[in-house]
Short mmCIF file of C-alpha atoms in Angstrom, two decimals:
data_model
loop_
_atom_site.label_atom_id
_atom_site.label_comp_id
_atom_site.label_asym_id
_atom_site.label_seq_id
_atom_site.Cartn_x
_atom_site.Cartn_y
_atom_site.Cartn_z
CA UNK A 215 -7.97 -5.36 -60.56
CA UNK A 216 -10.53 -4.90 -57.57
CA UNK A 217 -9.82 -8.74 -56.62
CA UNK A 218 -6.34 -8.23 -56.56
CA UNK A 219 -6.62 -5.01 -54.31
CA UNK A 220 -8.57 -6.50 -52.21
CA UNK A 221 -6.04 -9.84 -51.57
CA UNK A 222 -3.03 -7.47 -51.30
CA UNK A 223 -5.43 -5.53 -48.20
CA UNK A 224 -6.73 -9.14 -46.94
CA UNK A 225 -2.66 -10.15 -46.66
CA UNK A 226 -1.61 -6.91 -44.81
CA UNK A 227 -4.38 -7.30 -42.29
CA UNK A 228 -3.07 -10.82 -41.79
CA UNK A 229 0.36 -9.26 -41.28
CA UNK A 230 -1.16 -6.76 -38.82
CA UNK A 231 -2.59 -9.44 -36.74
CA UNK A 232 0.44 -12.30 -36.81
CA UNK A 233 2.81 -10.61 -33.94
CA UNK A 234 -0.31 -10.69 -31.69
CA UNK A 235 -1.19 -14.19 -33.33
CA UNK A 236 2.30 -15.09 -32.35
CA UNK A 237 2.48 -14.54 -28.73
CA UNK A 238 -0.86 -15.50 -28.06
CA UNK A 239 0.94 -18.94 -29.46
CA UNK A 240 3.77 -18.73 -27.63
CA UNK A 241 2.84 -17.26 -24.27
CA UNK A 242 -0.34 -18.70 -23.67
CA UNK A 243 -0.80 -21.59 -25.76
CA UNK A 244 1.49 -23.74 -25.31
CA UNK A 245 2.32 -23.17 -21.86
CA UNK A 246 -1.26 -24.21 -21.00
CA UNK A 247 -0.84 -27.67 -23.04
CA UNK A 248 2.10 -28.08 -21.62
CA UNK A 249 0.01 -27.80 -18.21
CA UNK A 250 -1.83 -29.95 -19.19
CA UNK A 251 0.35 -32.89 -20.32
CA UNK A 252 2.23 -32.19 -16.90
CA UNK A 253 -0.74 -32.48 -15.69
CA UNK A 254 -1.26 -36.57 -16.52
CA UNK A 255 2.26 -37.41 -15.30
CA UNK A 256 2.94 -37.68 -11.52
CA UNK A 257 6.95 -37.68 -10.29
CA UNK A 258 7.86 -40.35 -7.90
CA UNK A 259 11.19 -40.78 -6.28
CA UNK A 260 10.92 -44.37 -5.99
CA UNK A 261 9.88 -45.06 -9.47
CA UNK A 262 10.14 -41.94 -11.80
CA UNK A 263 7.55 -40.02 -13.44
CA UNK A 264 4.71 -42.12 -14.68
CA UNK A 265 1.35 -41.43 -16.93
CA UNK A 266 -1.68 -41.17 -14.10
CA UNK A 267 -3.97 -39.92 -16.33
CA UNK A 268 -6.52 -37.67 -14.58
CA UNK A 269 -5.57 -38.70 -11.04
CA UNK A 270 -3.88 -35.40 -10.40
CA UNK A 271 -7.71 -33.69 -11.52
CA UNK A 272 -9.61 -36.00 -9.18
CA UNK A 273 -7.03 -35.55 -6.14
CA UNK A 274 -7.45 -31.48 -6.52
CA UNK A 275 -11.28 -31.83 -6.97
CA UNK A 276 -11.56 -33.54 -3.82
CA UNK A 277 -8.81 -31.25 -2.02
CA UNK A 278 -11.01 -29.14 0.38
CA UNK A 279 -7.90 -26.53 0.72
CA UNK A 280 -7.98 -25.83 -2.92
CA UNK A 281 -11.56 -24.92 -2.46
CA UNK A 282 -11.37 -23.08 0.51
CA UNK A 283 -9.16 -21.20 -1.70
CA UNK A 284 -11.60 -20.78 -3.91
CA UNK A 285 -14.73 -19.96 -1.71
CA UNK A 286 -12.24 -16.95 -0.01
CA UNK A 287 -11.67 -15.32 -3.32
CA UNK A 288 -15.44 -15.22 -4.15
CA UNK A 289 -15.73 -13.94 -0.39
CA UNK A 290 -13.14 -11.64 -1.83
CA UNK A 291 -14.49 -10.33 -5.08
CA UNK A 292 -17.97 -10.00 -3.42
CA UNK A 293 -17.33 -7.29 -1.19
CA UNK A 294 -14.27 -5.72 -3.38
CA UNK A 295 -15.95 -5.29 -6.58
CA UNK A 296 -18.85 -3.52 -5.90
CA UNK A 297 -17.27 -1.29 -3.28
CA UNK A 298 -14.55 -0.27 -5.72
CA UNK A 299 -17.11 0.20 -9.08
CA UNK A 300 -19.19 2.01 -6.63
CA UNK A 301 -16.19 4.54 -5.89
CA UNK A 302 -14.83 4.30 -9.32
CA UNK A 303 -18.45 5.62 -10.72
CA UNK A 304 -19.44 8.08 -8.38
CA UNK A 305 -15.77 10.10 -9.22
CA UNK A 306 -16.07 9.35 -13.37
CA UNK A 307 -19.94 10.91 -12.48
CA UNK A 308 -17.90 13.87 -10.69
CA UNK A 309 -15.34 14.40 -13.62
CA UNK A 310 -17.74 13.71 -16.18
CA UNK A 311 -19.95 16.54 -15.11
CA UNK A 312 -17.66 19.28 -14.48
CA UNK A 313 -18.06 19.54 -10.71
CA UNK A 314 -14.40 19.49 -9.93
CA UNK A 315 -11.98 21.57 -10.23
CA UNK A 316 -8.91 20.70 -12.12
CA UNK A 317 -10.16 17.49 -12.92
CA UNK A 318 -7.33 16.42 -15.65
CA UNK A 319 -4.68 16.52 -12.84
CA UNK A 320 -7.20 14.74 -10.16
CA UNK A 321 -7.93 12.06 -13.18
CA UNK A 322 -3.82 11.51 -13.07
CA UNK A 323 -3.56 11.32 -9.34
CA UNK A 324 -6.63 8.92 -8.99
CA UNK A 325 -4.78 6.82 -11.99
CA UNK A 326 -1.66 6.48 -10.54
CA UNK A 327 -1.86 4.16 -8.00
CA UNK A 328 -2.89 1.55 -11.18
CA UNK A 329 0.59 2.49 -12.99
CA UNK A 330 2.10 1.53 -9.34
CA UNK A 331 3.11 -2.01 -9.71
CA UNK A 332 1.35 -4.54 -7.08
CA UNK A 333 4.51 -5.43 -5.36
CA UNK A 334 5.20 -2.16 -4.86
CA UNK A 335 1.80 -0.77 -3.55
CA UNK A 336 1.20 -3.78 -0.88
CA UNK A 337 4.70 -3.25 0.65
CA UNK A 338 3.82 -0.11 0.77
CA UNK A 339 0.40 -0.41 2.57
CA UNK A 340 2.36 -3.37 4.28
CA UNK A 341 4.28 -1.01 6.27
CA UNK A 342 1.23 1.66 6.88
CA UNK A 343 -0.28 -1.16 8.27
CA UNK A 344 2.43 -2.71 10.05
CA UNK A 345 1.08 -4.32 13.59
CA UNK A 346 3.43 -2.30 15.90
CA UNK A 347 4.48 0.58 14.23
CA UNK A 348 2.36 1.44 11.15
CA UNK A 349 0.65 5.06 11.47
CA UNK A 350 -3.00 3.10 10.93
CA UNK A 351 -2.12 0.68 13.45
CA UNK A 352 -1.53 3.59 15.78
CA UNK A 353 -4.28 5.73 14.89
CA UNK A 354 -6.82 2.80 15.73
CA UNK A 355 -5.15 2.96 19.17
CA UNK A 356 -5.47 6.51 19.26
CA UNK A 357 -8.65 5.92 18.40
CA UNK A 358 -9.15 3.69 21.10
CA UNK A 359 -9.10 0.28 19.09
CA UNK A 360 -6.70 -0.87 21.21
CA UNK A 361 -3.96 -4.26 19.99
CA UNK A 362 -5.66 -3.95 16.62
CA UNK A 363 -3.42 -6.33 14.21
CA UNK A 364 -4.65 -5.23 10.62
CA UNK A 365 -2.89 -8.72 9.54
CA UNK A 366 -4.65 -10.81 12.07
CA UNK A 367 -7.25 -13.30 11.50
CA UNK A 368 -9.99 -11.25 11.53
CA UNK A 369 -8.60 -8.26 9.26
CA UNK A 370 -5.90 -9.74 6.94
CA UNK A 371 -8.85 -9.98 4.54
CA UNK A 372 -10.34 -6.45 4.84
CA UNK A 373 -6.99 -5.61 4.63
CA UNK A 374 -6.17 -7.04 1.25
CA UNK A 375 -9.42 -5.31 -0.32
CA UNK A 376 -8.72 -2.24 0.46
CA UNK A 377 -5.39 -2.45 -0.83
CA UNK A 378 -6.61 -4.24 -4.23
CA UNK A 379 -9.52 -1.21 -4.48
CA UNK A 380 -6.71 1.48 -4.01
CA UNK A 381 -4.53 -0.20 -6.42
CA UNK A 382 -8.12 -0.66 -9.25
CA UNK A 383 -10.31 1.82 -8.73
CA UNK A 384 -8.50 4.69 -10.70
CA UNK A 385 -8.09 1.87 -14.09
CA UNK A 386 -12.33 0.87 -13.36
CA UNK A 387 -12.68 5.00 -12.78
CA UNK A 388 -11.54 6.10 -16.25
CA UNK A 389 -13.13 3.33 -18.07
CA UNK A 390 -16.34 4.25 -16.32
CA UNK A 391 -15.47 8.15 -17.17
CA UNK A 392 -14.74 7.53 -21.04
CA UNK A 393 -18.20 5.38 -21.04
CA UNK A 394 -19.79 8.53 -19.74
CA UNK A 395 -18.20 10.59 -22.11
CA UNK A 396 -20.12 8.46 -25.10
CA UNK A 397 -24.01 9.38 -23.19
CA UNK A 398 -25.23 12.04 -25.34
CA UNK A 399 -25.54 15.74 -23.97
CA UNK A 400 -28.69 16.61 -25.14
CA UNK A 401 -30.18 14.08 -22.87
CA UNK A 402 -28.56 15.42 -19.87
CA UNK A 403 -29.04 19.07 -20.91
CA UNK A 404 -32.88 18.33 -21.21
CA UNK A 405 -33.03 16.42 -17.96
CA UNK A 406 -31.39 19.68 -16.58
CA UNK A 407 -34.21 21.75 -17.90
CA UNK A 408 -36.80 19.54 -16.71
CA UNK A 409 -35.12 20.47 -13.10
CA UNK A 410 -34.22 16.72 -12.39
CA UNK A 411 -32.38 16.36 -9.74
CA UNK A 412 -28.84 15.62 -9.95
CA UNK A 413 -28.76 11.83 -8.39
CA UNK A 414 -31.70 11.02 -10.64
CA UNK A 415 -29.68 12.47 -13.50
CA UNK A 416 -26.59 10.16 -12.38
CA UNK A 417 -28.73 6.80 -11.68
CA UNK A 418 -31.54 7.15 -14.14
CA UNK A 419 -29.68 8.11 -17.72
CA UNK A 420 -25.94 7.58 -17.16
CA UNK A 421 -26.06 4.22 -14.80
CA UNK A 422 -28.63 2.80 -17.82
CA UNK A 423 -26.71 4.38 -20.58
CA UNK A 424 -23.00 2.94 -19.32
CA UNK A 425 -24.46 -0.67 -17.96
CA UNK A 426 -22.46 -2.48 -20.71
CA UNK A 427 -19.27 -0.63 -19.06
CA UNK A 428 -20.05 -1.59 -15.56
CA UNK A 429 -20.90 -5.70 -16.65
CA UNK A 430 -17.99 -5.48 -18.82
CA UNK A 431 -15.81 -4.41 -15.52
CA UNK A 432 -17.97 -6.89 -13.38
CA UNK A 433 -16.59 -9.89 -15.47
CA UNK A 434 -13.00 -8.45 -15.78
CA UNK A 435 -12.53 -8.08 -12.10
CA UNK A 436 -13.99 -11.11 -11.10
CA UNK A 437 -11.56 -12.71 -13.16
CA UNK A 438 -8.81 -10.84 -11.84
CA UNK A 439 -10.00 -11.47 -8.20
CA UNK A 440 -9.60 -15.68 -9.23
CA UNK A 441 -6.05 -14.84 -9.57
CA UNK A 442 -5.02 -13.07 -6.29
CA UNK A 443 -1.91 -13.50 -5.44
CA UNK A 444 0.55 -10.93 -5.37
CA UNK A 445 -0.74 -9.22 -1.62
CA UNK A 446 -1.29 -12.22 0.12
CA UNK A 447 2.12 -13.58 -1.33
CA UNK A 448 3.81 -9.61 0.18
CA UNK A 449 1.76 -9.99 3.18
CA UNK A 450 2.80 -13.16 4.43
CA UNK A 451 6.86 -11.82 4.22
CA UNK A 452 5.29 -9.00 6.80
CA UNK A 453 3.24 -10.94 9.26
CA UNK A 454 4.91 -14.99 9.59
CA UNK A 455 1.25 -17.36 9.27
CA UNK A 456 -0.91 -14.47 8.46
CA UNK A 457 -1.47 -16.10 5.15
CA UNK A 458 -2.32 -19.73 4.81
CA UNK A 459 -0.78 -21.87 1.89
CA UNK A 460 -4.23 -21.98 0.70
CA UNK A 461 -5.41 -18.66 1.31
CA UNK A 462 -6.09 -17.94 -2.84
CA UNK A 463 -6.10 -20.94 -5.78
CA UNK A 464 -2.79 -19.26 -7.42
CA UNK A 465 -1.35 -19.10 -3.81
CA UNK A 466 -2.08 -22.67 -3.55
CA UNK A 467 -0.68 -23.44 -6.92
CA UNK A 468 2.36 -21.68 -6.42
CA UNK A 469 2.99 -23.46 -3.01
CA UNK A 470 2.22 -26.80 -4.56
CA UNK A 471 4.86 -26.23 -6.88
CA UNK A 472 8.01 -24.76 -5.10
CA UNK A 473 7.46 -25.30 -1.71
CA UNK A 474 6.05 -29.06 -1.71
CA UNK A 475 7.62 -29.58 -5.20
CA UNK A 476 4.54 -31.37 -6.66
CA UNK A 477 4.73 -29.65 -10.13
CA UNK A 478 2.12 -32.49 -11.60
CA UNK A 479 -0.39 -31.89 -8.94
CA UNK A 480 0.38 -27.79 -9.01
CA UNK A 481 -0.43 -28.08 -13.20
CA UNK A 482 -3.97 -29.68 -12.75
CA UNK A 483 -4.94 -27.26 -10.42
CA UNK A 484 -3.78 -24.44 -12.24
CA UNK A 485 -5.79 -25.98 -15.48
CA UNK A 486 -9.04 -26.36 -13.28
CA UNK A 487 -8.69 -22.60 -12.29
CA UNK A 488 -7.71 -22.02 -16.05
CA UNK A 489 -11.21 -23.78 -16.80
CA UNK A 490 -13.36 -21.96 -14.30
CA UNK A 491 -11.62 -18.61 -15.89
CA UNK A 492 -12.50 -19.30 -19.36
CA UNK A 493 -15.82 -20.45 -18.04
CA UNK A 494 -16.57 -16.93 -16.85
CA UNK A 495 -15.02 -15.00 -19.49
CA UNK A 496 -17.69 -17.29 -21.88
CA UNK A 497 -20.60 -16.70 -19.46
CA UNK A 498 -19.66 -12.75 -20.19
CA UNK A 499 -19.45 -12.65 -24.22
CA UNK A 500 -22.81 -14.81 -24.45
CA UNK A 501 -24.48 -11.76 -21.55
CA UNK A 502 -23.13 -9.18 -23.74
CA UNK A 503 -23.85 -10.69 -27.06
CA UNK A 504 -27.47 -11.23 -26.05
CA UNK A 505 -27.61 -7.93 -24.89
CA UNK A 506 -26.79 -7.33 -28.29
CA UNK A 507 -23.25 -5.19 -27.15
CA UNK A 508 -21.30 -6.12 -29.94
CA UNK A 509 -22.66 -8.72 -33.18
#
């Protein structure tokens, strides 16, 4: 009677766990073998499409753009990640402890931005930062900054990482907050009555206690910097060759494909930067698992 319980439980967990099972299948599975086949064919209009094997992989690991690419977006994640978890901690440590005021309708405002989809929020800092008539533009005149171009050579990437932090930190803020919420209290209420101090109390017990949080974020964003593409994609529509065609892998990719029409060639690079993605995302479960996270 037990056994049979037990296979009637084993088959609705199975059910449970097929939808998901399912679309993983359909959405992410086979598109990325059929990548890859693509990927060994190379279209000709003299001649047709024809199996070239892994001369597609070899042309895109000896393209220098498609690592330029590459080496921006590390440039990118760099300075952009830890400026943002930096932010996104230091408000989770203000909600977490009370200081503010209201802090379930601040939580909501600092959240929102991440529930504003990307096209949305970088035409929208598009136009604040608009080279002639954006208000920034014109308060760094003001200022005395005088012909700054926020999408000029110099500041097209600044620009897109502070419009990727507004549009993150609130989603890397409340994961950081609920991670807080988990330290115990009677650790903090006895560093209170040992009159720490309250930067000790923030970088000493919660940084430590919530460090699985932060590497877990680390890992997540990185990954999500790899696939930049949506700002520098809005951008370029604002500002005509502020964006080069490989200013970000999936840029490149998705110029490859549509504009030079070289699907093959577009489907082995997006299957290197598929590699390099599952690469990191391996690196980060065998960190965590030796820091003995999860089992």
């Amino acid at each position: 009677m037990r056994a049979s319980w037990i296979h009637r439980r084993d088959r609705r967990g199975a059910w449970f766990v097929a939808p998901f099972l399912l679309g993983f299948l359909l959405f992410m599975l086979v598109p990325l073998g059929y990548a890859v086949y693509t990927s060994l064919y190379t279209y000709r209009i003299i001649g047709g499409t024809s199996f070239t094997g892994a001369s597609n992989y070899t042309q895109t690991l000896e393209n220098g753009l498609f690592w330029n690419g590459v080496i921006r977006v590390v440039i990118f994640a760099a300075v952009q990640i830890p400026v943002m978890l930096v932010i996104a901690f230091f408000f989770a440590c203000v909600f977490d402890l009370g200081v503010a005021k209201w802090g379930t309708a601040f939580r909501t405002i600092f959240f929102i931005p991440f529930a504003v989809p990307a096209v949305v929020g970088a035409v929208m800092w598009s136009f604040l930062l608009e080279p002639q008539f954006g208000p920034f533009t014109r308060l760094a005149n003001t200022l005395g900054f005088a012909n700054t171009n926020f999408f000029g050579p110099s500041l097209i990437l600044p620009s897109i990482i502070v419009i990727v932090i507004w549009e993150w930190t609130g989603y890397n803020m409340m994961i950081l907050y609920t991670a807080l919420k988990s330290v115990p209290r009677d650790v903090v209420e006895a560093a209170i009555l040992d009159d720490t101090p309250l930067w000790k109390i923030i970088v000493r017990i919660k940084l430590p206690m919530v460090r699985p949080a932060v590497v877990m974020l680390v890992f997540l964003n990185t990954i999500g910097a790899l696939q930049l593409f949506t700002e520098p994609q809005i951008l370029e529509y604002f500002e005509q060759g502020a964006i080069s065609v490989n200013y970000t892998p999936s840029y490149y990719i998705y110029q490859t494909a549509i504009a030079a029409d070289e699907t093959n060639l577009a489907a082995a690079m997006a299957v290197i930067l598929a590699v390099i993605i599952v690469a990191i995302s391996g690196i980060s479960l065998i960190a965590r698992r030796r820091r003995k996270e999860f089992a």
